[in-house]
């Protein structure tokens, strides 16, 4: 397990996170797509091992009863999804500095049945549907 420095685009928010592993997961649920404005929310899990260096402009949005999203209120960067029942943080790879790209494995796509038809990743991943989380 390695610790990485994470930061938003404008560097107002900075923190250190210890990644659980280097397995990338993408969630295709409508909430993740809307909140990121993108084709799903890609993240790496770092459990609850997050240490803030700077919280300036850190904003928290409660996206559901079980999760909150962290973002920078200055530049808008998505910083994490905090799943409260497990106290686990899920961090998008692009905010992690010096991430060893070649060691990242895109392993899983979740809420796959929520994915719109206009995009599809070519990676060979394990697919889980919404029913897997009920
Ligand atoms: Zn920022
Ligand atoms: Zn999602």
Coordinates of C-alpha atoms and ligand atoms in Angstrom, one line a residue:
X1 CA 0.0 0.0 0.0
X2 CA 1.3 3.4 -1.0
X3 CA 0.4 6.9 0.1
X4 CA -0.2 9.5 -2.6
X5 CA -0.8 13.2 -2.6
X6 CA -4.0 14.3 -4.1
X7 CA -5.1 17.8 -5.2
X8 CA -7.8 19.7 -7.1
X9 CA -7.0 21.7 -10.2
X10 CA -6.4 24.9 -8.4
X11 CA -4.6 23.2 -5.5
X12 CA -6.8 24.8 -2.8
X13 CA -7.7 21.3 -1.6
X14 CA -4.8 18.9 -0.9
X15 CA -4.7 15.6 0.9
X16 CA -2.8 12.4 1.3
X17 CA -4.5 9.1 0.7
X18 CA -3.3 5.5 1.2
X19 CA -4.7 3.4 -1.6
X20 CA -6.1 0.0 -0.7
X21 CA -5.0 -1.3 -4.1
X22 CA -4.5 -0.1 -7.7
X23 CA -7.8 -1.5 -9.0
X24 CA -9.8 1.0 -10.9
X25 CA -13.6 0.8 -10.7
X26 CA -16.1 2.9 -12.8
X27 CA -19.6 3.5 -11.6
X28 CA -22.1 4.2 -14.4
X29 CA -25.1 5.2 -12.1
X30 CA -27.0 8.3 -13.1
X31 CA -25.9 10.1 -9.9
X32 CA -22.2 9.5 -10.6
X33 CA -22.5 10.6 -14.2
X34 CA -24.5 13.7 -13.3
X35 CA -22.1 14.7 -10.5
X36 CA -19.0 14.3 -12.6
X37 CA -20.6 15.4 -15.8
X38 CA -18.9 12.5 -17.4
X39 CA -19.1 8.8 -18.5
X40 CA -19.3 7.4 -15.0
X41 CA -17.2 8.0 -11.9
X42 CA -13.8 6.3 -12.1
X43 CA -12.2 5.7 -8.7
X44 CA -9.6 3.9 -6.5
X45 CA -10.4 3.0 -3.0
X46 CA -8.4 4.3 -0.1
X47 CA -10.5 3.1 2.8
X48 CA -10.5 5.8 5.5
X49 CA -6.9 6.7 5.3
X50 CA -7.2 10.3 4.2
X51 CA -5.2 13.1 5.7
X52 CA -5.9 16.7 4.7
X53 CA -3.1 19.1 4.0
X54 CA -5.3 22.0 2.9
X55 CA -9.1 22.1 3.2
X56 CA -9.5 25.6 1.7
X57 CA -12.5 25.5 -0.6
X58 CA -13.3 21.9 0.2
X59 CA -17.1 21.5 -0.1
X60 CA -19.1 18.5 0.8
X61 CA -22.4 17.5 -0.8
X62 CA -24.6 14.8 0.7
X63 CA -25.6 12.9 -2.5
X64 CA -27.6 10.3 -0.7
X65 CA -28.3 8.9 2.8
X66 CA -25.1 6.9 2.6
X67 CA -22.7 8.9 0.6
X68 CA -21.2 12.4 0.4
X69 CA -19.2 13.9 -2.4
X70 CA -16.2 16.1 -1.9
X71 CA -15.4 18.8 -4.4
X72 CA -13.5 22.1 -4.7
X73 CA -15.8 25.1 -4.5
X74 CA -13.3 27.2 -6.3
X75 CA -12.3 25.1 -9.4
X76 CA -15.1 22.4 -9.3
X77 CA -12.8 19.4 -9.3
X78 CA -14.5 16.2 -8.0
X79 CA -12.3 15.0 -5.1
X80 CA -14.0 11.9 -3.6
X81 CA -17.0 9.9 -2.9
X82 CA -17.2 9.1 0.8
X83 CA -19.3 6.0 1.5
X84 CA -20.3 6.6 5.1
X85 CA -21.4 3.1 6.3
X86 CA -18.0 1.7 5.5
X87 CA -16.2 5.1 6.1
X88 CA -14.5 4.5 2.7
X89 CA -13.2 7.1 0.4
X90 CA -13.2 6.6 -3.4
X91 CA -10.8 8.9 -5.3
X92 CA -10.7 9.7 -9.0
X93 CA -7.3 8.7 -10.5
X94 CA -6.8 12.0 -12.2
X95 CA -6.4 14.0 -8.9
X96 CA -3.7 11.6 -7.7
X97 CA -0.1 12.9 -8.2
X98 CA 2.6 10.6 -9.4
X99 CA 0.2 7.7 -9.8
X100 CA 2.0 4.7 -11.4
X101 CA -0.2 4.6 -14.5
X102 CA 1.2 1.3 -15.7
X103 CA 0.2 -0.5 -12.5
X104 CA -3.4 0.6 -12.5
X105 CA -5.8 -2.1 -13.4
X106 CA -9.2 -1.2 -14.7
X107 CA -11.0 -4.2 -13.1
X108 CA -14.7 -3.5 -12.6
X109 CA -17.7 -1.5 -13.9
X110 CA -20.6 -1.2 -11.6
X111 CA -24.2 -0.2 -12.2
X112 CA -23.4 -1.4 -15.7
X113 CA -27.1 -1.7 -16.6
X114 CA -27.4 2.1 -15.9
X115 CA -24.8 2.9 -18.6
X116 CA -26.2 4.8 -21.5
X117 CA -25.7 3.2 -24.9
X118 CA -23.6 6.1 -26.3
X119 CA -20.3 4.9 -24.8
X120 CA -18.6 1.7 -23.9
X121 CA -15.1 1.0 -22.5
X122 CA -13.1 -1.6 -24.4
X123 CA -11.3 -2.9 -21.2
X124 CA -12.1 -6.4 -20.1
X125 CA -13.8 -5.7 -16.8
X126 CA -16.1 -7.5 -14.4
X127 CA -19.6 -6.0 -14.8
X128 CA -22.0 -5.6 -11.9
X129 CA -25.6 -4.4 -12.3
X130 CA -27.7 -2.3 -10.0
X131 CA -29.3 -5.5 -8.6
X132 CA -25.9 -6.5 -7.2
X133 CA -26.2 -3.6 -4.7
X134 CA -29.7 -4.1 -3.5
Ligands
LIG1 ZN1 -9.7 23.7 -6.6
LIG2 ZN1 -22.4 5.7 -8.9

